[in-house]
Short mmCIF file of C-alpha atoms and ligand atoms in Angstrom, two decimals:
data_model
loop_
_atom_site.label_atom_id
_atom_site.label_comp_id
_atom_site.label_asym_id
_atom_site.label_seq_id
_atom_site.Cartn_x
_atom_site.Cartn_y
_atom_site.Cartn_z
CA MET A 1 18.55 31.00 1.37
CA PRO A 2 15.74 32.73 -0.51
CA LEU A 3 12.16 31.50 -0.16
CA PRO A 4 10.06 29.96 -1.61
CA ARG A 5 12.03 26.76 -1.50
CA ARG A 6 11.06 23.17 -2.31
CA TYR A 7 12.69 20.13 -0.71
CA ALA A 8 12.41 16.47 -1.69
CA ILE A 9 12.62 14.53 1.57
CA ILE A 10 13.61 10.93 0.92
CA SER A 11 14.21 8.07 3.38
CA ASP A 12 14.84 4.34 3.65
CA ILE A 13 16.24 3.82 0.18
CA HIS A 14 17.67 0.48 1.28
CA ALA A 15 19.97 -0.14 -1.67
CA ASN A 16 17.12 -0.05 -4.17
CA ILE A 17 18.66 1.92 -7.04
CA GLU A 18 15.67 1.47 -9.37
CA ALA A 19 13.34 3.10 -6.82
CA LEU A 20 15.88 5.82 -6.01
CA GLU A 21 16.39 6.80 -9.66
CA ALA A 22 12.61 6.92 -10.22
CA VAL A 23 12.14 9.16 -7.18
CA ILE A 24 14.96 11.51 -8.19
CA ALA A 25 13.49 11.83 -11.69
CA ASP A 26 10.03 12.51 -10.28
CA ALA A 27 11.37 15.11 -7.83
CA ASN A 28 13.33 16.86 -10.56
CA SER A 29 10.16 17.04 -12.67
CA GLN A 30 8.54 18.82 -9.70
CA HIS A 31 11.13 21.63 -9.64
CA ILE A 32 12.90 20.70 -6.44
CA ASP A 33 15.60 23.00 -5.08
CA GLU A 34 17.24 20.49 -2.78
CA PHE A 35 17.14 16.88 -1.58
CA VAL A 36 17.33 15.80 2.07
CA CYS A 37 17.95 12.14 2.93
CA LEU A 38 16.79 10.66 6.24
CA GLY A 39 19.03 7.61 6.16
CA ASP A 40 19.02 3.85 5.61
CA VAL A 41 20.69 4.31 2.25
CA VAL A 42 21.70 0.62 2.42
CA GLY A 43 20.35 -2.74 3.66
CA TYR A 44 17.69 -5.19 2.35
CA ASN A 45 18.17 -4.64 -1.40
CA ALA A 46 21.15 -5.42 -3.59
CA ALA A 47 22.55 -2.14 -4.96
CA PRO A 48 24.23 -0.51 -1.93
CA SER A 49 27.25 1.06 -3.61
CA GLU A 50 25.12 2.37 -6.51
CA CYS A 51 22.76 4.07 -4.03
CA ILE A 52 25.59 5.54 -1.94
CA ARG A 53 27.20 6.94 -5.09
CA ARG A 54 23.90 8.45 -6.26
CA ILE A 55 23.11 10.00 -2.88
CA ARG A 56 26.62 11.43 -2.53
CA LYS A 57 26.28 12.92 -6.02
CA LEU A 58 23.06 14.68 -5.00
CA GLY A 59 25.10 16.61 -2.43
CA SER A 60 22.13 16.54 -0.07
CA LYS A 61 22.13 16.58 3.70
CA VAL A 62 22.03 12.96 4.92
CA VAL A 63 21.43 11.59 8.42
CA LYS A 64 22.36 8.10 9.62
CA GLY A 65 19.88 5.23 9.68
CA ASN A 66 20.22 2.03 11.69
CA HIS A 67 21.21 0.01 8.62
CA ASP A 68 23.83 2.60 7.69
CA HIS A 69 25.17 2.11 11.22
CA TYR A 70 25.09 -1.72 11.20
CA CYS A 71 26.70 -1.93 7.78
CA SER A 72 29.52 0.52 8.52
CA ASP A 73 30.47 -0.35 12.08
CA PRO A 74 32.27 -3.72 12.44
CA ASP A 75 31.80 -3.48 16.22
CA VAL A 76 28.05 -4.05 15.80
CA ASN A 77 27.65 -7.67 16.84
CA LEU A 78 25.21 -9.50 14.57
CA ASP A 79 24.60 -12.47 16.92
CA ASP A 80 21.37 -10.95 18.24
CA PHE A 81 19.98 -10.26 14.75
CA GLN A 82 17.58 -12.54 12.95
CA PRO A 83 19.58 -14.75 10.54
CA ASN A 84 18.00 -13.12 7.46
CA ALA A 85 18.81 -9.61 8.69
CA ALA A 86 22.34 -10.57 9.66
CA SER A 87 23.01 -12.17 6.27
CA VAL A 88 22.03 -8.97 4.41
CA ILE A 89 24.17 -6.79 6.68
CA GLU A 90 27.16 -9.10 6.18
CA TRP A 91 26.58 -9.12 2.42
CA THR A 92 26.38 -5.31 2.36
CA ARG A 93 29.57 -4.94 4.40
CA ARG A 94 31.36 -7.07 1.79
CA ASN A 95 29.86 -5.17 -1.15
CA ILE A 96 30.66 -1.56 -0.33
CA SER A 97 34.05 0.11 -0.64
CA GLU A 98 36.14 1.36 2.25
CA SER A 99 35.37 4.94 1.24
CA ASP A 100 31.63 4.19 1.29
CA THR A 101 31.96 2.55 4.69
CA ILE A 102 33.76 5.60 6.07
CA TRP A 103 31.14 7.91 4.57
CA LEU A 104 28.24 5.92 6.09
CA HIS A 105 29.99 5.73 9.44
CA GLY A 106 30.55 9.48 9.54
CA LEU A 107 26.92 10.49 8.95
CA PRO A 108 25.32 12.56 11.73
CA PHE A 109 22.20 11.37 13.60
CA THR A 110 20.31 14.62 13.08
CA ALA A 111 20.56 17.63 10.79
CA ALA A 112 19.20 21.15 11.07
CA ILE A 113 18.09 22.51 7.73
CA MET A 114 16.58 25.92 7.18
CA GLY A 115 13.80 26.02 9.77
CA PHE A 116 13.29 22.25 10.06
CA THR A 117 15.01 19.13 11.42
CA ALA A 118 15.87 15.75 9.92
CA VAL A 119 16.27 12.47 11.86
CA HIS A 120 16.02 8.80 10.90
CA SER A 121 14.09 7.64 13.96
CA THR A 122 13.20 9.93 16.90
CA LEU A 123 14.75 13.04 18.44
CA ASP A 124 14.71 11.81 22.06
CA SER A 125 17.53 9.31 21.43
CA PRO A 126 18.41 9.32 17.72
CA GLU A 127 21.35 6.96 18.23
CA HIS A 128 19.05 4.23 19.62
CA PHE A 129 16.78 4.15 16.55
CA ARG A 130 13.43 3.94 18.35
CA TYR A 131 10.27 3.47 16.32
CA ALA A 132 7.52 6.11 16.35
CA PHE A 133 4.39 4.21 15.38
CA ASP A 134 2.01 5.79 17.90
CA THR A 135 1.35 9.13 19.58
CA LEU A 136 3.11 8.17 22.83
CA GLU A 137 6.35 7.47 21.00
CA ALA A 138 5.94 10.65 18.95
CA LYS A 139 5.35 12.62 22.16
CA ASP A 140 8.82 11.63 23.45
CA SER A 141 10.34 12.98 20.26
CA PHE A 142 8.34 16.24 20.35
CA ALA A 143 9.92 16.98 23.75
CA TYR A 144 13.25 17.44 21.94
CA GLN A 145 11.95 19.15 18.79
CA ARG A 146 13.12 22.76 18.53
CA THR A 147 11.80 23.49 15.04
CA ARG A 148 8.20 23.63 13.91
CA VAL A 149 8.65 20.66 11.60
CA CYS A 150 10.80 17.54 11.88
CA PHE A 151 10.91 14.81 9.24
CA HIS A 152 11.67 11.16 10.04
CA GLY A 153 11.53 7.68 8.50
CA HIS A 154 12.48 4.25 9.94
CA THR A 155 9.00 2.63 10.09
CA HIS A 156 8.53 2.76 6.28
CA VAL A 157 4.94 3.89 6.91
CA PRO A 158 4.12 7.50 6.00
CA CYS A 159 2.06 9.53 8.49
CA ILE A 160 1.81 12.91 10.22
CA PHE A 161 2.05 13.52 13.98
CA ARG A 162 0.81 16.93 15.09
CA ARG A 163 0.90 18.77 18.39
CA ALA A 164 -1.24 21.90 18.32
CA SER A 165 0.66 23.59 21.18
CA ALA A 166 3.33 22.69 23.74
CA GLY A 167 0.87 21.30 26.32
CA SER A 168 -1.62 19.62 24.02
CA GLU A 169 -2.02 15.96 23.11
CA VAL A 170 -0.23 14.57 20.09
CA GLU A 171 -2.55 13.46 17.29
CA LYS A 172 -1.77 11.04 14.49
CA LEU A 173 -3.05 12.02 11.05
CA ALA A 174 -3.07 10.16 7.77
CA ALA A 175 -0.42 11.02 5.21
CA THR A 176 -2.41 13.63 3.33
CA ASN A 177 -1.29 16.53 1.18
CA GLY A 178 -1.86 20.15 2.06
CA THR A 179 -0.89 23.22 4.02
CA LEU A 180 0.31 22.71 7.59
CA ASP A 181 -1.94 24.43 10.15
CA ALA A 182 -0.52 25.99 13.30
CA GLY A 183 1.36 23.68 15.66
CA ASN A 184 4.37 21.39 15.51
CA TYR A 185 4.75 18.48 13.13
CA PHE A 186 6.71 15.22 13.20
CA ILE A 187 6.24 13.81 9.73
CA ASN A 188 7.14 10.33 8.49
CA VAL A 189 7.99 10.47 4.78
CA GLY A 190 7.63 6.71 4.13
CA SER A 191 10.19 4.61 2.28
CA VAL A 192 11.72 4.91 -1.18
CA GLY A 193 13.11 1.39 -1.43
CA GLN A 194 10.89 -0.86 0.71
CA PRO A 195 7.42 0.61 1.43
CA ARG A 196 5.43 -1.20 4.17
CA ASP A 197 2.03 0.49 4.03
CA GLY A 198 0.57 -1.89 1.48
CA ASP A 199 1.43 0.28 -1.52
CA PRO A 200 4.52 -1.01 -3.35
CA LYS A 201 5.19 2.32 -5.10
CA ALA A 202 8.20 4.30 -3.86
CA CYS A 203 7.21 7.01 -1.38
CA TYR A 204 8.70 10.40 -0.54
CA VAL A 205 7.60 13.92 0.43
CA ILE A 206 7.89 17.31 -1.22
CA PHE A 207 8.10 19.99 1.46
CA SER A 208 7.34 23.51 0.22
CA MET A 209 8.31 26.56 2.22
CA MET A 210 6.50 29.51 0.68
CA SER A 211 7.58 31.58 3.69
CA LEU A 212 8.79 30.67 7.18
CA THR A 213 5.18 30.21 8.28
CA GLU A 214 3.49 29.06 5.09
CA LEU A 215 4.40 25.39 4.75
CA SER A 216 2.93 22.46 2.86
CA VAL A 217 3.62 18.78 2.27
CA GLU A 218 2.90 16.49 -0.64
CA PHE A 219 3.30 12.71 -0.31
CA ARG A 220 4.24 11.31 -3.69
CA ARG A 221 4.06 7.68 -4.89
CA VAL A 222 6.24 6.68 -7.80
CA ASP A 223 6.18 3.57 -9.97
CA TYR A 224 9.53 1.93 -10.58
CA ASP A 225 10.96 -1.23 -12.09
CA ILE A 226 10.35 -3.68 -9.23
CA GLU A 227 11.29 -6.65 -11.41
CA SER A 228 14.76 -5.32 -11.98
CA ALA A 229 15.26 -4.68 -8.25
CA ALA A 230 13.96 -8.21 -7.54
CA ARG A 231 16.38 -9.77 -10.07
CA ARG A 232 19.29 -8.08 -8.33
CA ILE A 233 18.24 -9.53 -4.96
CA GLU A 234 17.93 -12.98 -6.51
CA LYS A 235 21.32 -12.73 -8.23
CA ALA A 236 22.97 -11.62 -5.01
CA GLY A 237 21.50 -14.67 -3.23
CA LEU A 238 19.75 -12.53 -0.61
CA PRO A 239 16.63 -13.88 1.21
CA GLU A 240 13.57 -14.37 -1.01
CA ARG A 241 11.33 -12.60 1.52
CA LEU A 242 13.00 -9.34 0.45
CA ILE A 243 11.63 -9.82 -3.07
CA THR A 244 8.07 -10.56 -1.89
CA ARG A 245 8.02 -7.40 0.22
CA LEU A 246 8.77 -5.24 -2.80
CA TYR A 247 5.75 -6.60 -4.66
CA THR A 248 3.33 -6.46 -1.74
CA GLY A 249 4.56 -3.27 -0.08
CA GLN A 250 4.41 -4.98 3.33
ZN1 ZN B 301 14.64 1.36 7.07
#
C-alpha cells in the first residue's frame, strides 16, 4: 500500500451508535484512508446491532474484545459476573442476530496491519483480556510485540507506553499528539462509546504513516448526542449507572 497513509484507530464502541457515527464523520473530515477497530463493538449501551452493521460496512480490520466474546459465546458462564454486567450481556445476546453473533465470534484476537499491530487488551495473552494500566503490565505485552507500534484499548483510558530499546524500562506517557520518537510504542486509543478518563467526549486516534519510520499520532475528542444514547439505554431497561457514566466520562 502506498504511503503516506492515515488510519483512524477506534476501540470500545460498546453499542453506542451516536458516538460511533460522530467519530466516523470526524475521521472522514480528516481524510482517513482506513479504519481499524480494536474491539468491544457491543456491551454497555443499547444499539449493538446498529454498531455491528456500521462497523461491518466500514470494511475495516476488527479484533475481538472481551464483550464481543461474552456476547457471542453461549458457553461463557455469567454466574461470576456482577449482576449489572450479566444483565447487559444477556440483553445483548437477545438483541443481535445470528449472523451478527457468528461475525463477533469469528473475530481474531490480534491483527497485523501494514507495519503495526492491533489488539484489544495485551499481546502476551490476548485471549485472556488482561488490563494494561501500568508499565509492568505493558512490559509483558512488549515482550510479544514484533512491530514498532501496537494499538490497544480495553481500559477506556488513552495513554502511550514507550520502550526506548529492547532492554530499557517501559515509560508511561500522557496521551499527547505528535511524532513518535525512536523506540517501540504500545498505545491505548481510549474509548469511542464509554470514555473513562473524565472526559465524556468520544475518543479515538489518527495514526499517520508518512513513511515506515516517520509516524505520528493524534488523539481526537468528539462531541456526540449523549442524550440520545442515554434515552436508548433507558428504553431498553438497562442499568441506570450506564447512563451516568456517559455524562461523567468515568
Ligand atoms: Zn471495553
